[in-house]
Amino acid sequence: MRKKKIAFLLAASILLLSACSTQTMGQAIDEDIPFNVKGILHKEKVKEGIILLYTTHQKNGQGEFDAMAAAYLKGSDKNGWKNEGHNHWEHYENEHMTVYADEFYDYNKEGNLDNRIPIIFGEIHNQEIEKVEVAGKEEKFEEAAIIEKESKRYYFKMGDYHTARGLSADGKEILKEKQN
């Protein structure tokens, strides 16, 4: 009888401790993001978390395709991770490159804005595009980071940008696209 009590207390303790454990980043990605995360493209450290750029496999009336998405994961390895959203994916076709502009908002418990995180990102389809530059309202272009993953190329930049242009190796503009 004593062994059963000890076994029961041990099992209850393990369940209680596992319920109190913090969620890892992998668990937040697998359990909190409501889409099938096909692959992680990039993680960018921001105040109180990370911006996660990923691909998801989706279907619509025209068929199946891979779409790009971004998520804001709040937390840390020490305190655990939580998907703060906003949980939607983007997809449109362009022969040269895609352009997605997005913003994440982080509010405190009182409902006040703690953090606003604007980003621009997309996939590069044209092999002649060697560099991507992005611009905001002033049309001052800045270079975006190029990310290579599984023989595909993507770009990413944090900030208030709405225009992206793809440039060839000699600096010739191949495409200039605005996201409204």
Coordinates of C-alpha atoms in Angstrom, one line a residue:
M1 CA 0.0 0.0 0.0
R2 CA 2.8 2.4 0.9
K3 CA 4.5 1.7 -2.5
K4 CA 1.2 2.6 -4.3
K5 CA 1.0 6.0 -2.4
I6 CA 4.6 6.8 -3.3
A7 CA 4.1 5.8 -6.9
F8 CA 0.9 7.9 -7.0
L9 CA 2.6 11.0 -5.5
L10 CA 5.6 10.6 -7.9
A11 CA 3.2 10.4 -10.9
A12 CA 1.2 13.4 -9.7
S13 CA 4.4 15.4 -9.1
I14 CA 5.7 14.6 -12.6
L15 CA 2.3 15.7 -14.1
L16 CA 2.3 18.9 -12.1
L17 CA 5.8 19.8 -13.0
S18 CA 5.3 19.1 -16.7
A19 CA 2.2 21.3 -16.7
C20 CA 4.2 24.1 -15.2
S21 CA 7.1 23.7 -17.6
T22 CA 7.8 26.5 -20.1
Q23 CA 6.9 26.0 -23.8
T24 CA 10.0 25.7 -26.1
M25 CA 10.2 27.7 -29.3
G26 CA 9.7 24.4 -31.2
Q27 CA 6.5 23.7 -29.3
A28 CA 5.2 27.2 -29.9
I29 CA 5.8 26.8 -33.6
D30 CA 4.2 23.3 -33.7
E31 CA 1.3 24.0 -31.4
D32 CA 0.5 27.7 -31.5
I33 CA 0.9 28.5 -35.2
P34 CA -2.4 27.4 -36.8
F35 CA -0.8 26.5 -40.2
N36 CA 1.3 23.6 -41.4
V37 CA 4.8 25.0 -41.0
K38 CA 6.7 23.5 -43.8
G39 CA 10.0 25.1 -43.2
I40 CA 11.6 27.9 -41.2
L41 CA 13.3 30.4 -43.4
H42 CA 14.6 33.0 -40.9
K43 CA 14.5 34.0 -37.3
E44 CA 15.1 37.7 -36.4
K45 CA 15.6 38.7 -32.8
V46 CA 13.4 41.6 -31.7
K47 CA 12.5 43.2 -28.4
E48 CA 10.9 40.5 -26.2
G49 CA 11.0 37.8 -28.9
I50 CA 11.6 36.9 -32.5
I51 CA 10.0 37.4 -35.9
L52 CA 9.8 34.0 -37.6
L53 CA 9.7 33.8 -41.4
Y54 CA 8.4 30.5 -42.7
T55 CA 6.7 28.6 -45.5
T56 CA 3.4 26.8 -45.3
H57 CA 1.7 24.4 -47.7
Q58 CA -1.8 25.6 -48.6
K59 CA -4.7 24.8 -50.9
N60 CA -7.2 27.1 -52.7
G61 CA -9.5 26.8 -55.7
Q62 CA -6.6 26.8 -58.1
G63 CA -4.7 24.0 -56.4
E64 CA -1.9 23.4 -53.9
F65 CA 1.1 25.7 -53.3
D66 CA 3.7 26.9 -50.8
A67 CA 3.0 30.3 -49.3
M68 CA 5.1 32.6 -47.2
A69 CA 4.1 33.7 -43.7
A70 CA 5.6 35.5 -40.7
A71 CA 4.8 35.2 -37.0
Y72 CA 5.8 37.1 -33.9
L73 CA 6.9 34.7 -31.1
K74 CA 7.2 36.4 -27.7
G75 CA 9.3 35.1 -24.9
S76 CA 12.7 33.5 -24.3
D77 CA 14.2 30.1 -23.8
K78 CA 14.2 30.7 -20.0
N79 CA 10.6 32.0 -19.7
G80 CA 9.0 30.0 -22.6
W81 CA 7.6 31.0 -26.0
K82 CA 4.1 32.0 -27.2
N83 CA 2.9 32.8 -30.7
E84 CA 1.5 36.4 -30.6
G85 CA 0.2 36.1 -34.1
H86 CA -1.3 37.4 -36.2
N87 CA -1.6 34.2 -38.1
H88 CA -2.3 34.6 -41.7
W89 CA -0.3 33.7 -44.8
E90 CA 0.3 35.6 -48.0
H91 CA 0.5 34.3 -51.6
Y92 CA 0.5 35.8 -55.0
E93 CA 2.4 35.0 -58.2
N94 CA 5.0 37.2 -59.9
E95 CA 7.6 36.0 -62.4
H96 CA 10.4 38.1 -60.7
M97 CA 9.7 38.3 -57.0
T98 CA 7.0 38.6 -54.4
V99 CA 6.6 41.5 -52.0
Y100 CA 4.8 41.3 -48.6
A101 CA 4.7 44.1 -46.1
D102 CA 3.4 43.3 -42.6
E103 CA 3.3 44.7 -39.1
F104 CA 3.1 43.1 -35.7
Y105 CA 1.8 44.8 -32.6
D106 CA 2.6 43.8 -29.0
Y107 CA 0.3 45.2 -26.3
N108 CA 0.8 45.0 -22.5
K109 CA -1.8 43.8 -20.0
E110 CA -3.4 47.3 -19.8
G111 CA -3.9 47.3 -23.6
N112 CA -1.2 49.9 -24.3
L113 CA 1.1 49.4 -27.3
D114 CA 4.5 48.1 -26.1
N115 CA 6.1 47.3 -29.5
R116 CA 5.3 47.8 -33.2
I117 CA 7.3 45.7 -35.6
P118 CA 7.0 46.4 -39.3
I119 CA 8.7 44.1 -41.9
I120 CA 8.9 43.5 -45.6
F121 CA 9.8 40.2 -47.2
G122 CA 9.3 38.0 -50.2
E123 CA 10.6 35.3 -52.5
I124 CA 13.0 36.0 -55.4
H125 CA 12.1 34.0 -58.5
N126 CA 14.3 35.7 -61.2
Q127 CA 17.9 34.3 -61.1
E128 CA 19.2 37.6 -62.5
I129 CA 18.2 39.4 -59.3
E130 CA 21.4 39.6 -57.2
K131 CA 20.3 42.2 -54.7
V132 CA 17.0 43.5 -53.2
E133 CA 16.5 47.0 -52.0
V134 CA 13.5 48.3 -50.1
A135 CA 12.1 51.8 -49.5
G136 CA 9.6 53.6 -47.4
K137 CA 7.7 56.8 -47.9
E138 CA 10.8 58.8 -48.7
E139 CA 11.8 56.3 -51.5
K140 CA 15.3 56.1 -50.0
F141 CA 16.4 52.5 -50.8
E142 CA 18.2 50.3 -48.4
E143 CA 19.5 46.8 -49.0
A144 CA 17.5 43.8 -47.6
A145 CA 19.1 40.6 -46.4
I146 CA 19.1 37.7 -48.9
I147 CA 18.2 34.3 -47.4
E148 CA 19.0 31.1 -49.3
K149 CA 17.2 28.0 -48.2
E150 CA 16.8 24.7 -50.1
S151 CA 17.8 26.1 -53.5
K152 CA 15.3 29.1 -53.2
R153 CA 16.1 32.7 -52.3
Y154 CA 14.1 35.1 -50.1
Y155 CA 14.7 38.6 -48.8
F156 CA 13.8 40.2 -45.4
K157 CA 14.1 43.6 -43.8
M158 CA 12.7 45.1 -40.6
G159 CA 11.3 48.7 -40.8
D160 CA 8.5 50.8 -42.4
Y161 CA 9.0 49.7 -46.0
H162 CA 6.4 49.3 -48.8
T163 CA 8.5 49.1 -52.0
A164 CA 11.0 46.5 -53.0
R165 CA 13.1 46.4 -56.1
G166 CA 15.3 43.6 -57.5
L167 CA 18.6 44.5 -59.0
S168 CA 21.0 42.6 -61.3
A169 CA 24.7 42.2 -60.6
D170 CA 25.4 45.4 -62.5
G171 CA 22.8 47.4 -60.6
K172 CA 20.1 47.4 -63.3
E173 CA 16.6 47.4 -61.9
I174 CA 14.7 44.3 -62.9
L175 CA 11.5 44.9 -61.0
K176 CA 10.1 47.6 -58.7
E177 CA 7.0 46.5 -56.8
K178 CA 4.9 48.4 -54.2
Q179 CA 2.8 46.7 -51.5
N180 CA -0.2 48.9 -50.7

